[in-house]
Coordinates of C-alpha atoms and ligand atoms in Angstrom, one line a residue:
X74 CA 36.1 7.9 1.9
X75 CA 37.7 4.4 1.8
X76 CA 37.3 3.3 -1.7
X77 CA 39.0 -0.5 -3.2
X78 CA 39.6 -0.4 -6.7
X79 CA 39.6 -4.3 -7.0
X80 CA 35.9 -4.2 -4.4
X81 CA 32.8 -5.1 -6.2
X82 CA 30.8 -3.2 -3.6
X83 CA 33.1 -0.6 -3.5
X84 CA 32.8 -0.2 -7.7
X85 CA 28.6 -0.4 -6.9
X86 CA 28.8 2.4 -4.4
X87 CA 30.7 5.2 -6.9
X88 CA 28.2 3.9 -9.4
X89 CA 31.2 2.4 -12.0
X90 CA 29.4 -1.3 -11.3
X91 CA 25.4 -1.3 -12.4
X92 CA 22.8 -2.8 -9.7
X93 CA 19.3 -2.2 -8.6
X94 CA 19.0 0.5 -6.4
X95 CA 16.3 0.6 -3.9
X96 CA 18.1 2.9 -1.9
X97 CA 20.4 5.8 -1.4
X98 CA 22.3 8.6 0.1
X99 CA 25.5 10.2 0.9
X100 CA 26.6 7.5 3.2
X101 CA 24.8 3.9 2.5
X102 CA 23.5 2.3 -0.6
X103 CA 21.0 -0.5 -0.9
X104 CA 20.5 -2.7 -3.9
X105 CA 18.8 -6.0 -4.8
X106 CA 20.7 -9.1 -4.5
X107 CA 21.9 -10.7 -7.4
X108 CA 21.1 -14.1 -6.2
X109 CA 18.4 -13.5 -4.0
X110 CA 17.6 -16.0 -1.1
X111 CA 13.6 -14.4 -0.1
X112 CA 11.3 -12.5 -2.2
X113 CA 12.8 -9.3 -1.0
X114 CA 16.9 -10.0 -0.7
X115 CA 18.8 -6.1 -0.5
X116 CA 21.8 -5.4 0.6
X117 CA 22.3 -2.4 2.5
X118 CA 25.8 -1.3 2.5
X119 CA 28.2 1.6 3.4
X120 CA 29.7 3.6 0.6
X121 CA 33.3 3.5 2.4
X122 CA 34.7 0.2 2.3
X123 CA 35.4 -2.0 5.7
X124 CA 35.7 -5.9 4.7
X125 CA 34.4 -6.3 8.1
X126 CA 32.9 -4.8 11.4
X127 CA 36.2 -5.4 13.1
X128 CA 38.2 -2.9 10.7
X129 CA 36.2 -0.2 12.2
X130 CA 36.8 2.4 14.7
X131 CA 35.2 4.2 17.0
X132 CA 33.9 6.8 14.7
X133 CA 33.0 4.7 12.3
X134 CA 30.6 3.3 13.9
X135 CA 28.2 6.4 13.6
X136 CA 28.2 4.7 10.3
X137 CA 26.5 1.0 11.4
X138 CA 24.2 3.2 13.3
X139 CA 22.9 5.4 10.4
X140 CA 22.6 2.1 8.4
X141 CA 20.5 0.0 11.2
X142 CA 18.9 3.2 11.8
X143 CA 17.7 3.2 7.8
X144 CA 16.6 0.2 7.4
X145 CA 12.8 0.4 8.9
X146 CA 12.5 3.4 6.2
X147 CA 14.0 0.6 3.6
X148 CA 11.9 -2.2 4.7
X149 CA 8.6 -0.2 4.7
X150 CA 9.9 0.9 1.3
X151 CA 10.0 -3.1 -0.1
X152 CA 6.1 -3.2 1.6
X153 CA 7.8 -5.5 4.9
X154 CA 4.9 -4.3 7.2
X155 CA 5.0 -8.4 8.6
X156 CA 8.8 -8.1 9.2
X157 CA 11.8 -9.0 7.9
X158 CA 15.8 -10.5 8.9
X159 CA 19.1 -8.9 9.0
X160 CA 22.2 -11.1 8.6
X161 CA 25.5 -9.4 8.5
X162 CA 28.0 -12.4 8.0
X163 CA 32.0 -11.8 9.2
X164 CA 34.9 -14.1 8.0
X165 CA 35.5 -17.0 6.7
X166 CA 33.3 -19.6 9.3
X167 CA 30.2 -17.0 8.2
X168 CA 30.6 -17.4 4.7
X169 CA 31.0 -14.2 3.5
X170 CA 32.1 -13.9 0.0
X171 CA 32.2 -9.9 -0.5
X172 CA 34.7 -8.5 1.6
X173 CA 32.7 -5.1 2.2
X174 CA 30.9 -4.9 4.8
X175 CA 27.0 -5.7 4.0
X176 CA 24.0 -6.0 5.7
X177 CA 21.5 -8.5 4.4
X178 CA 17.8 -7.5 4.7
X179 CA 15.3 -10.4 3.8
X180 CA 11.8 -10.5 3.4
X181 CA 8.5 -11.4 1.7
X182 CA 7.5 -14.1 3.2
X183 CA 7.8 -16.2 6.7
X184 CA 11.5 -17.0 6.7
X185 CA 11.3 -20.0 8.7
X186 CA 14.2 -21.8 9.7
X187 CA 16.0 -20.0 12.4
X188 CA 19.8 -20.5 13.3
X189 CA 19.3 -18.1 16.3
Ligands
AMP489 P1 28.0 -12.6 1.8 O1 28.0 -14.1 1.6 O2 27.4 -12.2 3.0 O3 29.4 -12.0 1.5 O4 27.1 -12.1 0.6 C1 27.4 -11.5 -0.6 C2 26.2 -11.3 -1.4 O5 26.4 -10.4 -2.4 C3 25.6 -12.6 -2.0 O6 24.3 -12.8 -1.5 C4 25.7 -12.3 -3.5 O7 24.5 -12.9 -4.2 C5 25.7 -10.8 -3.5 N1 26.3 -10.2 -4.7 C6 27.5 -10.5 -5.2 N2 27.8 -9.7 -6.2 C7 26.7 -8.9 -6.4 C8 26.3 -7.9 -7.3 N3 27.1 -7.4 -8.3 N4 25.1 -7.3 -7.2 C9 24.3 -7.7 -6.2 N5 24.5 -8.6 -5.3 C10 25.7 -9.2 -5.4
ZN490 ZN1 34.7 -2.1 -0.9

């Protein structure tokens, strides 16, 4: 598995890095955000470290799929029954200040404001 010494995310996954787990199993781990933006802010992330989608091959991407495919059984975990928001952000122009690959999953309340 593709593992960053220097990767926050990376440290989270093999467990050297604390965090609250809601969530995980031998591929993907989800944990609450540290700075939460919604009532319910996780991040649901891949143990094996990709800064972003566009480091991934192929193969890989049975990964994103397990992950997307997770997060209904995540979100009904955090009581989202009225629905919730992914947000995966990529480069610079996105924002994205952990370079390992995340998906956002926010919830709790309406969220509002839409950019798309
Ligand atoms: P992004 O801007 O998409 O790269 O988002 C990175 C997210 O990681 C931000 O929402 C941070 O609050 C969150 N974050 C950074 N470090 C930690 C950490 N140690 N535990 C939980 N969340 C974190
Ligand atoms: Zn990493």
């Amino acid at each position: 598995m593709k593992f960053k010494k220097d990767c926050i995310f990376c440290r989270i996954a093999a467990g050297e890095i604390p965090s609250d787990k809601v969530y995980e199993d031998e591929r993907i781990v989800a944990f609450k955000d540290l700075n939460p933006q919604a009532p319910v802010h996780v991040l649901v992330v891949p143990k094996a470290h990709f800064a972003t989608l566009a480091e991934m091959s192929g193969e890989d991407a049975e990964l994103v799929k397990h992950a997307l495919q997770t997060v209904p059984r995540i979100a009904a975990s955090l009581g989202l029954a009225n629905g919730y928001r992914l947000i995966v952000n990529q480069g610079e122009d996105a924002g994205q200040t952990v370079h390992h690959l995340h998906i956002h999953l926010l919830g709790g309340k309406p969220l509002g404001e839409k950019i798309v």
